[in-house]
Amino acid sequence: MREVRFHNTLTGKKEPFLPEDKNKVRIYSCGPTVYNFAHIGNLRAFLFVDLLRRSLRALGFGAEMTMNITDIDDKIIRESISSGQNIQEFTRPWTEAFFQDLETVGIQRLEHYPKATDSVPEMVEIIHLLQKRGLVYEKEGSLYYSISKFSEYGKLSHIDSTGMKTGTRYDTDEYEKDDVRDFVLWKSPKLEGEAFWDTDLGKGRPGWHLECSAMIRKIYGSGIDIHTGGVDLTFPHHENEIAQSEGAYPDEPFVKYWLHSEHLLVNGEKMSKSKGNFFTLRDLLQKGADPKALRFLLLGAHYRSKLNFTFDRLEEANQAVQRLQTCLDRLLTEKETPSFSFRDASPIPTRELWEQMLDSLADDLNVSKFLACVYEAVKSLNQRLDKRALTAPQAEEAVEFFRKADGILGILEFERKPETLDSEIDELVQRRQEARKNKDFALSDQIRDRLNELGIVVEDTKDGLRWRRK
Ligand code: AMP
Ligand code: ZN
């Protein structure tokens, strides 16, 4: 098995990836907050998880993966109150929309999608353990984590915690970058009609950071191999997860490798709901975009590089997808009705290229190199097809290559589109001639357009009308 290396935010280095059990790599990813449609920046983070899953499988690992659904936080509480619905009613359609979007862009299902509201007892349990270790204090009915008591606070985001303002607190679920303060674990209800749980901690609801610590515990027991999320989650969210989990279970490992995916930008700025500079998947579909093109665009940049979204880039991605599909279609045809006309065919490079593609994935998911190999294969195969220098078994081998590549890319169709039969075209040409004879130009034009769509050129010759495929 080849050595796999991932960039670990904790150490700031690319490290050999050595999971506890290679047949069951334990992965947790921060998922969506379900109060609206996801934007395509969020989708980039979810597609990264899909790339990780598909790559690990191609590299010979098995995985058990989890993505949480945040179905309670400040925004959800505010919006559910104003819509007059309870939390479940309010979040259900957004959760469904999230799963639909994943399917539309070809994201494979994970093993677990736990909801925050289903894990409250596990969150309460963690708070109890933190209280026992003297890491929690109370203020006006809410409970806060005293970060100055956790000596390793800051080790993930590499913030300097020496000048920390101890005792200053944040009540909100999200706060500004690098502003280091105590964070809330349990919030007493503040708003009229706000959802709360009546527990031995008092009436309240969990702070946002706590759910991930609790779900990891609930699903995997002790530590996991990989934790992922967008870079914006490194601080404070993931730093706080470490403080909670390692604070509550100091003798157990928590996360071995932290992988963070970079942002999707618009005009150089992070795409975000609050800035209003976002597109949802549905916005793009309405404009006629192909979800495969979006998938290709978002996957095509390395996960640790920023990517600027433009419609020109989306169109380029669309053309790249078409180019791969056209080559595959030609191979599928060739496999069934070979046009091979040379005695000796030299070998095709797909086997070596596939090995190089696996090496690229093993090197911190280097998709740019992976794609360069795909393009090289397409170029070489197209040349061979043009020269009719590809045997049927080679065409078969090339199709297999595409199948393996698509195990990662997830954009190709392997069902050959049935070609229109020659007899059907003969009939159309015949009907067009009759229409012209009868001066029915509307019908004649209609048939001409249909022939055009089918890629048929009709020529007037001295022997009458002849047709050929473009
Ligand atoms: P949210 O639904 O806001 O909790 O975000 C879900 C995921 O999307 C998180 O992993 C975020 O880090 C990620 N995310 C948010 N905005 C962007 C963006 N513009 N580009 C890439 N990932 C993002
Ligand atoms: Zn999380």
CSV table of C-alpha atoms and ligand atoms in Angstrom, one decimal:
chain,number,residue,atom,x,y,z
A,1,MET,CA,0.0,0.0,0.0
A,2,ARG,CA,1.3,3.5,-0.9
A,3,GLU,CA,2.1,6.0,1.8
A,4,VAL,CA,-0.7,8.6,2.2
A,5,ARG,CA,0.1,12.0,3.5
A,6,PHE,CA,-2.3,14.7,4.8
A,7,HIS,CA,-1.7,18.3,5.9
A,8,ASN,CA,-2.5,18.4,9.6
A,9,THR,CA,-3.6,21.8,10.9
A,10,LEU,CA,-2.5,20.8,14.4
A,11,THR,CA,1.2,20.4,13.4
A,12,GLY,CA,1.1,22.7,10.3
A,13,LYS,CA,2.8,19.9,8.3
A,14,LYS,CA,2.1,17.2,5.8
A,15,GLU,CA,2.2,14.0,7.8
A,16,PRO,CA,2.0,10.2,7.0
A,17,PHE,CA,-1.6,9.2,7.5
A,18,LEU,CA,-1.7,6.3,10.0
A,19,PRO,CA,-5.2,5.6,11.2
A,20,GLU,CA,-6.1,3.3,14.1
A,21,ASP,CA,-7.8,0.9,11.8
A,22,LYS,CA,-7.3,1.2,8.0
A,23,ASN,CA,-10.5,-0.7,7.3
A,24,LYS,CA,-12.5,1.7,9.4
A,25,VAL,CA,-11.1,5.2,9.3
A,26,ARG,CA,-13.1,7.3,11.7
A,27,ILE,CA,-14.0,10.7,10.3
A,28,TYR,CA,-16.1,13.5,11.6
A,29,SER,CA,-17.1,16.6,9.5
A,30,CYS,CA,-18.9,19.7,10.6
A,31,GLY,CA,-22.1,19.9,8.7
A,32,PRO,CA,-24.7,22.5,7.8
A,33,THR,CA,-26.7,24.8,10.0
A,34,VAL,CA,-30.2,24.1,8.6
A,35,TYR,CA,-31.9,27.5,8.5
A,36,ASN,CA,-31.8,28.2,4.8
A,37,PHE,CA,-30.5,26.7,1.5
A,38,ALA,CA,-26.7,25.9,1.6
A,39,HIS,CA,-24.7,28.2,-0.7
A,40,ILE,CA,-22.2,26.8,-3.1
A,41,GLY,CA,-19.3,27.8,-0.7
A,42,ASN,CA,-20.8,25.4,1.8
A,43,LEU,CA,-21.1,22.9,-1.0
A,44,ARG,CA,-17.4,23.2,-1.6
A,45,ALA,CA,-16.7,22.1,2.0
A,46,PHE,CA,-19.1,19.2,1.6
A,47,LEU,CA,-17.6,18.2,-1.7
A,48,PHE,CA,-14.2,18.1,0.0
A,49,VAL,CA,-15.6,15.5,2.4
A,50,ASP,CA,-16.8,13.5,-0.6
A,51,LEU,CA,-13.4,13.7,-2.3
A,52,LEU,CA,-11.8,12.5,0.9
A,53,ARG,CA,-14.2,9.6,1.1
A,54,ARG,CA,-13.8,8.5,-2.5
A,55,SER,CA,-10.0,9.0,-2.4
A,56,LEU,CA,-9.6,6.9,0.8
A,57,ARG,CA,-11.6,4.1,-0.8
A,58,ALA,CA,-9.5,4.2,-4.0
A,59,LEU,CA,-6.4,4.1,-1.9
A,60,GLY,CA,-7.5,0.9,-0.2
A,61,PHE,CA,-9.1,2.3,3.1
A,62,GLY,CA,-12.5,1.7,4.5
A,63,ALA,CA,-14.2,4.5,6.4
A,64,GLU,CA,-16.9,5.3,8.9
A,65,MET,CA,-18.0,8.9,8.4
A,66,THR,CA,-20.2,11.3,10.2
A,67,MET,CA,-21.5,14.8,9.4
A,68,ASN,CA,-23.6,16.6,11.9
A,69,ILE,CA,-26.7,18.6,11.3
A,70,THR,CA,-26.9,21.7,13.4
A,71,ASP,CA,-30.6,22.1,14.0
A,72,ILE,CA,-30.3,24.5,17.0
A,73,ASP,CA,-28.3,27.7,17.2
A,74,ASP,CA,-29.0,31.5,17.6
A,75,LYS,CA,-30.1,32.0,14.0
A,76,ILE,CA,-32.4,29.0,14.1
A,77,ILE,CA,-34.0,30.1,17.3
A,78,ARG,CA,-34.6,33.6,16.1
A,79,GLU,CA,-36.0,32.5,12.7
A,80,SER,CA,-38.2,29.7,14.1
A,81,ILE,CA,-39.7,32.2,16.6
A,82,SER,CA,-40.5,34.7,13.9
A,83,SER,CA,-42.0,32.1,11.6
A,84,GLY,CA,-44.2,30.8,14.4
A,85,GLN,CA,-42.9,27.3,14.1
A,86,ASN,CA,-41.1,25.0,16.6
A,87,ILE,CA,-37.5,24.1,15.9
A,88,GLN,CA,-38.4,20.7,14.3
A,89,GLU,CA,-41.0,22.2,12.0
A,90,PHE,CA,-38.7,25.0,11.0
A,91,THR,CA,-35.6,22.9,10.3
A,92,ARG,CA,-37.2,19.9,8.6
A,93,PRO,CA,-37.5,21.4,5.0
A,94,TRP,CA,-34.0,22.9,5.2
A,95,THR,CA,-32.6,19.6,6.2
A,96,GLU,CA,-34.4,17.9,3.3
A,97,ALA,CA,-33.1,20.6,0.9
A,98,PHE,CA,-29.6,19.9,2.2
A,99,PHE,CA,-29.8,16.2,1.3
A,100,GLN,CA,-31.3,17.0,-2.1
A,101,ASP,CA,-28.4,19.3,-2.9
A,102,LEU,CA,-25.9,16.6,-1.9
A,103,GLU,CA,-27.6,14.2,-4.3
A,104,THR,CA,-27.7,16.7,-7.1
A,105,VAL,CA,-24.0,17.3,-7.0
A,106,GLY,CA,-23.2,13.6,-6.7
A,107,ILE,CA,-22.1,13.5,-3.0
A,108,GLN,CA,-22.1,10.0,-1.6
A,109,ARG,CA,-24.1,9.3,1.5
A,110,LEU,CA,-22.1,9.0,4.8
A,111,GLU,CA,-22.8,6.4,7.5
A,112,HIS,CA,-24.1,8.9,10.1
A,113,TYR,CA,-25.9,12.3,10.0
A,114,PRO,CA,-26.8,13.0,13.7
A,115,LYS,CA,-28.8,16.0,14.7
A,116,ALA,CA,-27.8,18.3,17.5
A,117,THR,CA,-31.2,18.1,19.1
A,118,ASP,CA,-30.9,14.3,19.4
A,119,SER,CA,-27.7,14.5,21.4
A,120,VAL,CA,-28.6,16.8,24.3
A,121,PRO,CA,-28.1,14.2,27.1
A,122,GLU,CA,-24.5,13.5,25.8
A,123,MET,CA,-23.8,17.3,25.8
A,124,VAL,CA,-25.1,17.6,29.4
A,125,GLU,CA,-22.8,14.6,30.4
A,126,ILE,CA,-19.7,16.5,29.0
A,127,ILE,CA,-20.7,19.6,31.0
A,128,HIS,CA,-20.8,17.6,34.2
A,129,LEU,CA,-17.4,16.2,33.5
A,130,LEU,CA,-16.0,19.6,32.8
A,131,GLN,CA,-17.6,20.9,36.0
A,132,LYS,CA,-15.9,18.2,38.0
A,133,ARG,CA,-12.6,19.3,36.7
A,134,GLY,CA,-13.2,22.9,37.6
A,135,LEU,CA,-13.4,24.2,34.0
A,136,VAL,CA,-16.9,25.7,34.2
A,137,TYR,CA,-18.4,28.7,35.9
A,138,GLU,CA,-21.9,30.1,36.0
A,139,LYS,CA,-23.2,33.6,35.2
A,140,GLU,CA,-26.8,34.6,35.2
A,141,GLY,CA,-28.0,31.0,34.7
A,142,SER,CA,-25.7,30.2,31.8
A,143,LEU,CA,-22.5,28.1,32.0
A,144,TYR,CA,-19.2,29.1,30.5
A,145,TYR,CA,-15.9,27.4,29.8
A,146,SER,CA,-13.0,29.0,31.6
A,147,ILE,CA,-10.4,28.7,28.8
A,148,SER,CA,-7.6,30.0,31.0
A,149,LYS,CA,-7.8,26.8,32.9
A,150,PHE,CA,-7.2,24.7,29.9
A,151,SER,CA,-3.5,25.1,29.3
A,152,GLU,CA,-3.5,23.8,25.7
A,153,TYR,CA,-6.1,26.3,24.5
A,154,GLY,CA,-4.9,27.7,21.2
A,155,LYS,CA,-2.8,24.7,20.1
A,156,LEU,CA,-4.9,24.1,16.9
A,157,SER,CA,-5.3,27.6,15.6
A,158,HIS,CA,-1.8,28.6,16.9
A,159,ILE,CA,-3.2,31.7,18.6
A,160,ASP,CA,-1.2,33.2,21.4
A,161,SER,CA,-3.3,32.7,24.5
A,162,THR,CA,-0.9,34.4,26.9
A,163,GLY,CA,-2.7,37.8,26.7
A,164,MET,CA,-6.1,36.2,27.0
A,165,LYS,CA,-8.8,38.3,28.6
A,166,THR,CA,-9.9,35.7,31.2
A,167,GLY,CA,-13.4,36.1,32.5
A,168,THR,CA,-14.6,37.9,29.5
A,169,ARG,CA,-17.3,35.9,27.8
A,170,TYR,CA,-19.1,35.3,24.6
A,171,ASP,CA,-22.8,34.4,24.6
A,172,THR,CA,-23.3,34.1,20.9
A,173,ASP,CA,-22.6,31.0,18.9
A,174,GLU,CA,-20.1,32.6,16.6
A,175,TYR,CA,-17.7,35.4,17.2
A,176,GLU,CA,-14.9,37.3,15.5
A,177,LYS,CA,-11.6,35.8,14.5
A,178,ASP,CA,-8.8,35.8,17.1
A,179,ASP,CA,-10.9,37.4,19.8
A,180,VAL,CA,-10.2,34.9,22.6
A,181,ARG,CA,-12.8,34.7,25.3
A,182,ASP,CA,-14.7,32.2,27.4
A,183,PHE,CA,-17.4,30.5,25.5
A,184,VAL,CA,-20.9,29.4,26.5
A,185,LEU,CA,-21.6,25.7,27.1
A,186,TRP,CA,-25.2,26.0,28.4
A,187,LYS,CA,-27.4,29.0,27.8
A,188,SER,CA,-30.4,30.0,29.9
A,189,PRO,CA,-33.4,31.0,27.7
A,190,LYS,CA,-33.4,34.7,26.8
A,191,LEU,CA,-36.2,35.1,24.3
A,192,GLU,CA,-39.9,34.7,24.6
A,193,GLY,CA,-40.9,31.4,23.1
A,194,GLU,CA,-37.3,30.1,22.9
A,195,ALA,CA,-36.8,26.3,22.9
A,196,PHE,CA,-35.1,24.9,26.0
A,197,TRP,CA,-34.4,21.6,27.8
A,198,ASP,CA,-35.1,21.1,31.4
A,199,THR,CA,-32.1,19.3,32.8
A,200,ASP,CA,-30.2,19.1,36.1
A,201,LEU,CA,-28.1,22.0,34.7
A,202,GLY,CA,-31.2,24.1,34.8
A,203,LYS,CA,-33.4,25.2,31.9
A,204,GLY,CA,-31.5,26.0,28.8
A,205,ARG,CA,-29.9,24.8,25.6
A,206,PRO,CA,-26.5,23.9,24.6
A,207,GLY,CA,-23.9,26.3,23.0
A,208,TRP,CA,-23.1,25.5,19.4
A,209,HIS,CA,-19.6,24.1,20.0
A,210,LEU,CA,-20.7,21.4,22.3
A,211,GLU,CA,-22.6,19.3,19.8
A,212,CYS,CA,-19.6,18.1,17.9
A,213,SER,CA,-17.7,17.0,21.0
A,214,ALA,CA,-20.9,15.1,22.1
A,215,MET,CA,-21.6,13.5,18.8
A,216,ILE,CA,-18.0,12.3,18.3
A,217,ARG,CA,-18.3,10.7,21.7
A,218,LYS,CA,-21.7,9.2,21.0
A,219,ILE,CA,-20.8,7.7,17.7
A,220,TYR,CA,-17.2,6.7,18.0
A,221,GLY,CA,-16.6,6.4,21.8
A,222,SER,CA,-13.1,7.8,22.2
A,223,GLY,CA,-10.9,9.5,19.6
A,224,ILE,CA,-11.2,9.7,15.8
A,225,ASP,CA,-8.7,9.7,13.0
A,226,ILE,CA,-9.8,12.8,11.0
A,227,HIS,CA,-11.9,15.9,11.7
A,228,THR,CA,-12.7,18.2,8.8
A,229,GLY,CA,-14.4,21.6,8.4
A,230,GLY,CA,-13.9,24.9,6.5
A,231,VAL,CA,-10.9,27.0,7.6
A,232,ASP,CA,-13.3,29.5,9.3
A,233,LEU,CA,-14.1,26.8,11.9
A,234,THR,CA,-10.5,26.3,13.1
A,235,PHE,CA,-11.0,29.1,15.6
A,236,PRO,CA,-13.0,29.3,17.7
A,237,HIS,CA,-15.2,26.3,16.9
A,238,HIS,CA,-12.5,23.5,16.6
A,239,GLU,CA,-10.4,25.0,19.3
A,240,ASN,CA,-13.4,24.9,21.6
A,241,GLU,CA,-14.2,21.3,20.6
A,242,ILE,CA,-10.7,20.4,21.7
A,243,ALA,CA,-11.1,22.2,25.0
A,244,GLN,CA,-14.4,20.4,25.7
A,245,SER,CA,-13.4,16.9,24.6
A,246,GLU,CA,-9.8,16.9,26.0
A,247,GLY,CA,-11.0,18.8,29.1
A,248,ALA,CA,-13.7,16.2,29.8
A,249,TYR,CA,-11.7,13.1,28.9
A,250,PRO,CA,-8.1,14.1,29.6
A,251,ASP,CA,-6.7,10.6,29.3
A,252,GLU,CA,-8.2,9.8,25.9
A,253,PRO,CA,-7.1,10.8,22.4
A,254,PHE,CA,-9.5,13.1,20.6
A,255,VAL,CA,-8.5,13.9,17.0
A,256,LYS,CA,-5.3,12.8,15.2
A,257,TYR,CA,-5.6,14.7,12.0
A,258,TRP,CA,-7.3,18.0,11.4
A,259,LEU,CA,-8.1,18.8,7.8
A,260,HIS,CA,-9.4,22.2,6.8
A,261,SER,CA,-10.8,23.2,3.4
A,262,GLU,CA,-10.4,26.7,2.0
A,263,HIS,CA,-13.1,29.1,1.0
A,264,LEU,CA,-14.9,29.7,-2.1
A,265,LEU,CA,-14.6,33.4,-2.9
A,266,VAL,CA,-16.6,35.9,-5.0
A,267,ASN,CA,-14.6,38.9,-6.2
A,268,GLY,CA,-11.9,38.0,-3.8
A,269,GLU,CA,-14.2,37.9,-0.8
A,270,LYS,CA,-15.4,34.8,1.1
A,271,MET,CA,-18.9,33.8,-0.1
A,272,SER,CA,-21.2,34.1,2.8
A,273,LYS,CA,-24.8,34.5,3.7
A,274,SER,CA,-24.2,37.5,5.9
A,275,LYS,CA,-22.4,39.4,3.0
A,276,GLY,CA,-25.2,38.5,0.6
A,277,ASN,CA,-22.6,37.6,-2.1
A,278,PHE,CA,-23.7,34.0,-2.5
A,279,PHE,CA,-25.4,31.7,-5.0
A,280,THR,CA,-27.3,28.6,-4.0
A,281,LEU,CA,-27.2,25.5,-6.1
A,282,ARG,CA,-30.8,26.2,-7.1
A,283,ASP,CA,-29.8,29.7,-8.3
A,284,LEU,CA,-27.3,28.2,-10.7
A,285,LEU,CA,-29.6,25.5,-11.9
A,286,GLN,CA,-32.2,28.1,-12.7
A,287,LYS,CA,-29.6,29.9,-14.8
A,288,GLY,CA,-29.2,26.6,-16.8
A,289,ALA,CA,-25.9,25.4,-15.1
A,290,ASP,CA,-25.2,21.7,-15.1
A,291,PRO,CA,-24.6,20.4,-11.6
A,292,LYS,CA,-21.8,18.2,-13.0
A,293,ALA,CA,-19.9,21.3,-14.1
A,294,LEU,CA,-20.3,22.9,-10.6
A,295,ARG,CA,-19.0,19.6,-9.0
A,296,PHE,CA,-16.0,19.6,-11.4
A,297,LEU,CA,-15.3,23.3,-10.7
A,298,LEU,CA,-15.4,23.0,-6.9
A,299,LEU,CA,-13.5,19.7,-6.9
A,300,GLY,CA,-10.9,20.8,-9.4
A,301,ALA,CA,-9.0,23.2,-7.1
A,302,HIS,CA,-6.9,21.9,-4.3
A,303,TYR,CA,-8.8,21.9,-1.0
A,304,ARG,CA,-6.2,24.1,0.7
A,305,SER,CA,-6.4,26.8,-2.0
A,306,LYS,CA,-8.9,29.6,-2.2
A,307,LEU,CA,-11.1,29.4,-5.3
A,308,ASN,CA,-12.7,32.4,-6.9
A,309,PHE,CA,-16.1,31.7,-8.4
A,310,THR,CA,-17.0,33.2,-11.8
A,311,PHE,CA,-19.5,32.2,-14.5
A,312,ASP,CA,-16.6,32.0,-17.0
A,313,ARG,CA,-14.9,29.4,-14.7
A,314,LEU,CA,-18.2,27.5,-14.5
A,315,GLU,CA,-18.4,27.4,-18.3
A,316,GLU,CA,-14.8,26.2,-18.6
A,317,ALA,CA,-15.6,23.4,-16.2
A,318,ASN,CA,-18.7,22.6,-18.3
A,319,GLN,CA,-16.5,22.3,-21.4
A,320,ALA,CA,-14.0,20.1,-19.6
A,321,VAL,CA,-16.8,17.7,-18.5
A,322,GLN,CA,-18.1,17.6,-22.0
A,323,ARG,CA,-14.6,16.8,-23.3
A,324,LEU,CA,-14.2,13.9,-21.0
A,325,GLN,CA,-17.7,12.6,-21.7
A,326,THR,CA,-17.2,12.8,-25.5
A,327,CYS,CA,-14.0,10.8,-25.3
A,328,LEU,CA,-15.8,8.2,-23.1
A,329,ASP,CA,-18.7,8.1,-25.6
A,330,ARG,CA,-16.3,7.4,-28.5
A,331,LEU,CA,-14.7,4.6,-26.5
A,332,LEU,CA,-18.1,3.1,-25.7
A,333,THR,CA,-19.0,3.0,-29.3
A,334,GLU,CA,-15.6,1.7,-30.3
A,335,LYS,CA,-15.9,-1.1,-27.8
A,336,GLU,CA,-19.1,-2.3,-29.4
A,337,THR,CA,-18.4,-1.6,-33.1
A,338,PRO,CA,-14.6,-1.4,-33.5
A,339,SER,CA,-13.2,0.6,-36.4
A,340,PHE,CA,-9.7,-0.6,-35.7
A,341,SER,CA,-7.7,-0.8,-38.9
A,342,PHE,CA,-4.0,-1.4,-37.9
A,343,ARG,CA,-2.3,-4.7,-37.3
A,344,ASP,CA,-0.2,-3.6,-34.3
A,345,ALA,CA,-1.4,-1.3,-31.7
A,346,SER,CA,1.1,0.0,-29.2
A,347,PRO,CA,0.0,-0.1,-25.5
A,348,ILE,CA,-2.2,2.7,-24.2
A,349,PRO,CA,-0.9,4.7,-21.2
A,350,THR,CA,-3.9,4.4,-18.9
A,351,ARG,CA,-2.4,1.9,-16.5
A,352,GLU,CA,0.6,4.0,-15.6
A,353,LEU,CA,-1.5,7.1,-15.5
A,354,TRP,CA,-3.9,5.6,-13.0
A,355,GLU,CA,-1.0,4.7,-10.7
A,356,GLN,CA,0.2,8.3,-11.0
A,357,MET,CA,-3.3,9.5,-10.2
A,358,LEU,CA,-3.4,7.4,-7.0
A,359,ASP,CA,0.0,8.8,-6.1
A,360,SER,CA,-1.5,12.3,-6.5
A,361,LEU,CA,-4.4,11.6,-4.3
A,362,ALA,CA,-2.1,10.1,-1.7
A,363,ASP,CA,-0.2,13.3,-1.7
A,364,ASP,CA,-2.7,15.4,0.3
A,365,LEU,CA,-5.4,14.9,-2.3
A,366,ASN,CA,-3.6,16.7,-5.1
A,367,VAL,CA,-6.4,16.9,-7.6
A,368,SER,CA,-4.5,19.2,-10.0
A,369,LYS,CA,-2.0,16.4,-10.7
A,370,PHE,CA,-4.8,13.9,-10.8
A,371,LEU,CA,-6.6,15.9,-13.5
A,372,ALA,CA,-3.5,16.5,-15.5
A,373,CYS,CA,-3.2,12.7,-15.8
A,374,VAL,CA,-6.9,12.5,-16.9
A,375,TYR,CA,-6.3,15.1,-19.6
A,376,GLU,CA,-3.2,13.3,-20.8
A,377,ALA,CA,-5.2,10.1,-21.1
A,378,VAL,CA,-7.9,11.9,-23.0
A,379,LYS,CA,-5.5,13.5,-25.4
A,380,SER,CA,-3.7,10.2,-26.1
A,381,LEU,CA,-7.0,8.2,-26.5
A,382,ASN,CA,-8.5,10.8,-28.8
A,383,GLN,CA,-5.4,10.6,-31.1
A,384,ARG,CA,-5.7,6.9,-31.2
A,385,LEU,CA,-9.4,7.0,-31.9
A,386,ASP,CA,-8.8,9.5,-34.7
A,387,LYS,CA,-6.2,7.2,-36.3
A,388,ARG,CA,-8.4,4.2,-35.8
A,389,ALA,CA,-5.5,2.7,-33.9
A,390,LEU,CA,-7.3,1.4,-30.8
A,391,THR,CA,-8.3,-2.3,-30.5
A,392,ALA,CA,-11.6,-3.3,-28.9
A,393,PRO,CA,-9.8,-4.7,-25.8
A,394,GLN,CA,-7.9,-1.4,-25.5
A,395,ALA,CA,-11.1,0.5,-25.8
A,396,GLU,CA,-12.4,-1.7,-23.0
A,397,GLU,CA,-9.4,-1.0,-20.9
A,398,ALA,CA,-9.7,2.7,-21.5
A,399,VAL,CA,-13.4,2.6,-20.4
A,400,GLU,CA,-12.2,0.9,-17.2
A,401,PHE,CA,-9.8,3.7,-16.7
A,402,PHE,CA,-12.6,6.2,-17.0
A,403,ARG,CA,-14.7,4.2,-14.5
A,404,LYS,CA,-11.9,4.3,-11.9
A,405,ALA,CA,-11.3,8.1,-12.5
A,406,ASP,CA,-15.0,8.7,-12.2
A,407,GLY,CA,-15.0,6.9,-8.8
A,408,ILE,CA,-13.3,10.2,-7.7
A,409,LEU,CA,-14.8,12.7,-10.2
A,410,GLY,CA,-18.4,11.5,-10.2
A,411,ILE,CA,-19.4,13.3,-13.4
A,412,LEU,CA,-19.5,10.8,-16.2
A,413,GLU,CA,-22.2,8.7,-17.7
A,414,PHE,CA,-21.4,5.2,-18.8
A,415,GLU,CA,-24.8,4.3,-20.5
A,416,ARG,CA,-24.3,4.9,-24.2
A,417,LYS,CA,-26.9,7.2,-25.6
A,418,PRO,CA,-28.8,5.1,-28.2
A,419,GLU,CA,-28.0,6.3,-31.7
A,420,THR,CA,-30.9,7.0,-34.1
A,421,LEU,CA,-31.2,4.2,-36.6
A,422,ASP,CA,-30.3,4.8,-40.2
A,423,SER,CA,-33.8,3.7,-41.3
A,424,GLU,CA,-35.4,6.4,-39.1
A,425,ILE,CA,-33.1,9.1,-40.7
A,426,ASP,CA,-34.0,7.8,-44.2
A,427,GLU,CA,-37.6,8.3,-43.3
A,428,LEU,CA,-37.1,11.8,-42.0
A,429,VAL,CA,-35.2,12.8,-45.1
A,430,GLN,CA,-37.9,11.3,-47.3
A,431,ARG,CA,-40.6,13.2,-45.4
A,432,ARG,CA,-38.7,16.4,-45.7
A,433,GLN,CA,-38.5,16.0,-49.5
A,434,GLU,CA,-42.2,15.4,-49.7
A,435,ALA,CA,-42.9,18.4,-47.6
A,436,ARG,CA,-40.9,20.6,-49.9
A,437,LYS,CA,-42.6,19.1,-52.9
A,438,ASN,CA,-45.9,20.1,-51.3
A,439,LYS,CA,-44.6,23.5,-50.5
A,440,ASP,CA,-45.1,22.8,-46.8
A,441,PHE,CA,-42.1,24.8,-45.7
A,442,ALA,CA,-43.0,25.0,-42.1
A,443,LEU,CA,-42.9,21.2,-41.8
A,444,SER,CA,-39.8,21.0,-44.0
A,445,ASP,CA,-38.0,23.5,-41.7
A,446,GLN,CA,-39.1,21.5,-38.6
A,447,ILE,CA,-37.7,18.3,-40.0
A,448,ARG,CA,-34.5,20.1,-41.0
A,449,ASP,CA,-34.1,21.3,-37.4
A,450,ARG,CA,-34.6,17.9,-36.0
A,451,LEU,CA,-32.0,16.4,-38.4
A,452,ASN,CA,-29.7,19.1,-37.3
A,453,GLU,CA,-30.2,18.2,-33.7
A,454,LEU,CA,-29.4,14.6,-34.5
A,455,GLY,CA,-26.1,15.7,-36.1
A,456,ILE,CA,-27.2,14.9,-39.7
A,457,VAL,CA,-26.1,16.8,-42.7
A,458,VAL,CA,-28.2,16.6,-45.8
A,459,GLU,CA,-26.6,17.2,-49.2
A,460,ASP,CA,-28.1,17.7,-52.6
A,461,THR,CA,-26.2,15.6,-55.1
A,462,LYS,CA,-26.8,14.8,-58.7
A,463,ASP,CA,-28.1,11.4,-57.5
A,464,GLY,CA,-30.6,13.1,-55.3
A,465,LEU,CA,-30.5,13.8,-51.6
A,466,ARG,CA,-27.8,12.1,-49.5
A,467,TRP,CA,-27.2,12.4,-45.7
A,468,ARG,CA,-24.3,11.8,-43.5
A,469,ARG,CA,-23.5,12.1,-39.7
A,470,LYS,CA,-21.4,15.2,-38.8
B,1,AMP,P1,-22.6,26.5,8.0
B,1,AMP,O1,-23.8,25.9,7.4
B,1,AMP,O2,-22.5,28.0,7.9
B,1,AMP,O3,-22.4,26.0,9.4
B,1,AMP,O4,-21.3,26.0,7.1
B,1,AMP,C1,-21.1,24.7,6.7
B,1,AMP,C2,-19.7,24.5,6.2
B,1,AMP,O5,-19.4,25.4,5.1
B,1,AMP,C3,-18.6,24.8,7.2
B,1,AMP,O6,-17.6,23.8,7.1
B,1,AMP,C4,-18.0,26.1,6.7
B,1,AMP,O7,-16.7,26.3,7.1
B,1,AMP,C5,-18.2,26.0,5.2
B,1,AMP,N1,-18.2,27.3,4.5
B,1,AMP,C6,-18.9,28.4,4.8
B,1,AMP,N2,-18.6,29.4,3.9
B,1,AMP,C7,-17.8,28.9,3.0
B,1,AMP,C8,-17.1,29.3,1.8
B,1,AMP,N3,-17.4,30.6,1.3
B,1,AMP,N4,-16.3,28.5,1.1
B,1,AMP,C9,-16.1,27.2,1.5
B,1,AMP,N5,-16.6,26.7,2.7
B,1,AMP,C10,-17.5,27.5,3.4
B,2,ZN,ZN,-18.3,21.2,14.5
